[in-house]
C-alpha cells in the first residue's frame, strides 16, 4: 500500500467519524410527567402497592418482620462451609444440602433462609457481595436437586458477625451459609 492510499484511507475514516458524530444524549422526561414529579403527591411503594397510608408492614404483608430472630430457628439444618474467597460449594459439603433438601421434602410448609457469611478480611462491600454469591450458590444447588426456589430466601450478612483478627480456625468457621428455618 503506497503513501497516497494510506492518506486516503485516513481521510475517509476521519470523515466517517466526523459525519456520524457521537450519539445524542437521551431526552430526560419532564418531572411533572413522572410518578414522583412536583405536585403529584406520589409516593414510593417498595412493595408496588401504591399509597398505603398508615398501614403497618404486618398489615401489608400479612406477617411480622420475618427476619426477626424470634421468627427464625437456627441449628436445625447443617451449615455449609466455604474456602477462602470462594463461593463454589465443596464436594464434601453437598451431602449437607442433600440432607436439607430431604428435610424440606418432609416439611412442605416450611421455608428456609440461606444466610451468607464471610470472615473479616476484605472490604464490607466485597464481603456483602461474596456472602450473596455464597447464598445464591447454595440456592442454585438446592434448585438443581429439586427444591422449589419459592421456599428459599437469600440474605448476605457479609462480615457483620465476623471476629476481626481471628485465627485461621475461627475464620474457616465464619466462611459459611447458614440454613435457617422460618418458624
Short mmCIF file of C-alpha atoms in Angstrom, two decimals:
data_model
loop_
_atom_site.label_atom_id
_atom_site.label_comp_id
_atom_site.label_asym_id
_atom_site.label_seq_id
_atom_site.Cartn_x
_atom_site.Cartn_y
_atom_site.Cartn_z
CA UNK A 1 0.00 0.00 0.00
CA UNK A 2 1.54 3.29 -1.06
CA UNK A 3 1.54 6.53 0.89
CA UNK A 4 -1.31 8.00 -1.15
CA UNK A 5 -3.57 5.01 -0.31
CA UNK A 6 -2.75 5.29 3.37
CA UNK A 7 -3.58 9.01 3.43
CA UNK A 8 -6.81 8.43 1.53
CA UNK A 9 -7.87 5.71 3.99
CA UNK A 10 -7.05 8.00 6.92
CA UNK A 11 -9.07 10.87 5.41
CA UNK A 12 -12.06 8.60 4.67
CA UNK A 13 -12.08 7.16 8.21
CA UNK A 14 -11.80 10.64 9.72
CA UNK A 15 -14.64 11.93 7.53
CA UNK A 16 -16.83 8.98 8.53
CA UNK A 17 -16.25 9.72 12.21
CA UNK A 18 -16.99 13.42 11.77
CA UNK A 19 -20.14 12.80 9.74
CA UNK A 20 -21.66 10.23 12.08
CA UNK A 21 -20.65 12.04 15.25
CA UNK A 22 -21.48 10.94 18.76
CA UNK A 23 -24.93 9.62 19.55
CA UNK A 24 -27.22 12.21 21.09
CA UNK A 25 -27.97 12.06 24.77
CA UNK A 26 -31.42 10.72 25.61
CA UNK A 27 -34.08 13.29 26.42
CA UNK A 28 -34.90 13.40 30.14
CA UNK A 29 -38.61 13.23 30.95
CA UNK A 30 -40.40 16.27 32.26
CA UNK A 31 -40.51 15.95 36.10
CA UNK A 32 -44.23 16.63 36.11
CA UNK A 33 -44.74 13.52 33.94
CA UNK A 34 -43.02 11.18 36.38
CA UNK A 35 -44.62 9.28 39.27
CA UNK A 36 -42.96 11.46 41.88
CA UNK A 37 -42.98 14.71 39.91
CA UNK A 38 -43.74 18.06 41.53
CA UNK A 39 -47.28 18.45 42.74
CA UNK A 40 -48.32 14.86 42.00
CA UNK A 41 -48.37 13.72 45.62
CA UNK A 42 -46.91 10.37 44.56
CA UNK A 43 -45.03 8.11 46.93
CA UNK A 44 -42.52 5.33 46.61
CA UNK A 45 -44.01 1.95 47.34
CA UNK A 46 -41.32 -0.72 47.73
CA UNK A 47 -43.97 -3.43 47.61
CA UNK A 48 -45.61 -2.00 44.49
CA UNK A 49 -48.90 -1.45 46.32
CA UNK A 50 -49.44 2.25 45.70
CA UNK A 51 -50.25 4.63 48.55
CA UNK A 52 -50.50 2.60 51.76
CA UNK A 53 -51.32 5.33 54.23
CA UNK A 54 -50.60 4.40 57.84
CA UNK A 55 -50.77 0.62 57.50
CA UNK A 56 -48.00 -1.35 59.17
CA UNK A 57 -45.70 -3.83 57.45
CA UNK A 58 -47.58 -6.64 59.18
CA UNK A 59 -50.89 -5.43 57.76
CA UNK A 60 -49.43 -5.04 54.25
CA UNK A 61 -47.55 -8.36 54.05
CA UNK A 62 -49.62 -10.49 56.40
CA UNK A 63 -46.67 -11.23 58.69
CA UNK A 64 -44.42 -9.53 61.19
CA UNK A 65 -40.76 -8.95 60.36
CA UNK A 66 -39.83 -12.37 59.02
CA UNK A 67 -36.15 -11.83 59.70
CA UNK A 68 -36.52 -11.08 63.41
CA UNK A 69 -34.63 -13.66 65.47
CA UNK A 70 -37.81 -14.82 67.22
CA UNK A 71 -39.15 -15.89 63.79
CA UNK A 72 -36.04 -17.89 62.89
CA UNK A 73 -34.93 -21.34 64.02
CA UNK A 74 -31.17 -21.87 63.81
CA UNK A 75 -29.26 -25.13 64.11
CA UNK A 76 -31.98 -27.38 62.75
CA UNK A 77 -30.23 -27.76 59.39
CA UNK A 78 -26.47 -28.11 58.83
CA UNK A 79 -24.22 -25.17 57.95
CA UNK A 80 -22.34 -25.20 54.64
CA UNK A 81 -18.69 -24.03 54.79
CA UNK A 82 -16.61 -22.43 52.02
CA UNK A 83 -12.96 -21.97 51.14
CA UNK A 84 -11.34 -18.54 51.47
CA UNK A 85 -12.67 -16.07 48.87
CA UNK A 86 -14.73 -18.78 47.15
CA UNK A 87 -18.41 -19.29 46.52
CA UNK A 88 -18.19 -22.74 44.96
CA UNK A 89 -19.73 -25.49 47.06
CA UNK A 90 -17.14 -28.07 48.06
CA UNK A 91 -17.89 -31.69 47.24
CA UNK A 92 -17.71 -32.53 50.94
CA UNK A 93 -20.49 -30.02 51.73
CA UNK A 94 -23.01 -31.27 49.17
CA UNK A 95 -24.28 -34.08 51.41
CA UNK A 96 -25.42 -31.40 53.87
CA UNK A 97 -27.50 -29.78 51.16
CA UNK A 98 -28.99 -33.11 50.15
CA UNK A 99 -29.95 -33.58 53.80
CA UNK A 100 -31.58 -30.13 53.79
CA UNK A 101 -33.48 -30.97 50.59
CA UNK A 102 -34.79 -34.17 52.20
CA UNK A 103 -35.86 -32.20 55.29
CA UNK A 104 -37.69 -29.66 53.11
CA UNK A 105 -39.40 -32.50 51.27
CA UNK A 106 -40.71 -33.92 54.53
CA UNK A 107 -41.74 -30.44 55.79
CA UNK A 108 -43.66 -28.92 52.85
CA UNK A 109 -45.00 -25.99 54.91
CA UNK A 110 -41.53 -24.68 55.81
CA UNK A 111 -39.24 -22.21 54.06
CA UNK A 112 -35.60 -21.52 54.77
CA UNK A 113 -33.29 -18.54 54.75
CA UNK A 114 -29.87 -19.03 53.19
CA UNK A 115 -27.70 -16.61 55.17
CA UNK A 116 -24.26 -15.94 53.62
CA UNK A 117 -21.31 -15.03 55.87
CA UNK A 118 -17.63 -14.13 55.38
CA UNK A 119 -14.54 -13.76 57.54
CA UNK A 120 -13.26 -10.28 58.43
CA UNK A 121 -10.77 -9.91 55.55
CA UNK A 122 -11.85 -7.70 52.65
CA UNK A 123 -13.97 -4.58 52.43
CA UNK A 124 -17.52 -4.53 53.75
CA UNK A 125 -18.86 -4.13 50.19
CA UNK A 126 -16.80 -7.03 48.85
CA UNK A 127 -17.82 -9.29 51.71
CA UNK A 128 -21.52 -8.48 51.26
CA UNK A 129 -21.15 -9.46 47.61
CA UNK A 130 -19.26 -12.64 48.49
CA UNK A 131 -21.88 -13.59 51.09
CA UNK A 132 -24.54 -13.06 48.44
CA UNK A 133 -22.67 -15.22 45.90
CA UNK A 134 -22.36 -17.98 48.51
CA UNK A 135 -26.05 -17.93 49.40
CA UNK A 136 -27.00 -17.86 45.70
CA UNK A 137 -24.71 -20.85 45.02
CA UNK A 138 -26.49 -22.82 47.75
CA UNK A 139 -29.86 -21.76 46.34
CA UNK A 140 -28.89 -22.86 42.83
CA UNK A 141 -27.58 -26.19 44.10
CA UNK A 142 -30.77 -26.86 46.07
CA UNK A 143 -32.81 -25.95 43.00
CA UNK A 144 -30.73 -28.37 40.89
CA UNK A 145 -31.64 -31.24 43.23
CA UNK A 146 -35.35 -30.47 43.11
CA UNK A 147 -36.10 -27.88 45.81
CA UNK A 148 -38.71 -25.29 44.80
CA UNK A 149 -37.00 -21.89 44.94
CA UNK A 150 -40.16 -20.26 46.29
CA UNK A 151 -39.24 -21.97 49.58
CA UNK A 152 -35.77 -20.39 49.67
CA UNK A 153 -34.78 -16.85 50.56
CA UNK A 154 -31.25 -15.49 50.49
CA UNK A 155 -29.56 -12.89 52.65
CA UNK A 156 -25.96 -11.74 52.82
CA UNK A 157 -24.56 -10.77 56.19
CA UNK A 158 -21.05 -10.34 54.75
CA UNK A 159 -18.60 -9.88 57.62
CA UNK A 160 -21.09 -8.26 60.02
CA UNK A 161 -20.73 -11.01 62.62
CA UNK A 162 -17.09 -11.88 61.88
CA UNK A 163 -14.41 -11.55 64.54
CA UNK A 164 -11.64 -9.17 63.48
CA UNK A 165 -8.09 -10.58 63.58
CA UNK A 166 -9.46 -14.07 64.15
CA UNK A 167 -7.34 -17.19 63.95
CA UNK A 168 -7.34 -19.36 60.82
CA UNK A 169 -9.64 -21.88 62.52
CA UNK A 170 -12.09 -19.18 63.58
CA UNK A 171 -12.10 -17.67 60.09
CA UNK A 172 -12.79 -21.05 58.49
CA UNK A 173 -15.96 -21.26 60.62
CA UNK A 174 -17.07 -17.78 59.52
CA UNK A 175 -16.98 -18.58 55.79
CA UNK A 176 -20.41 -20.19 55.64
CA UNK A 177 -24.03 -20.24 54.61
CA UNK A 178 -26.41 -20.95 57.46
CA UNK A 179 -29.65 -22.70 56.58
CA UNK A 180 -32.16 -21.05 58.91
CA UNK A 181 -35.77 -22.23 59.15
CA UNK A 182 -38.60 -19.68 59.26
CA UNK A 183 -40.97 -20.54 62.11
#
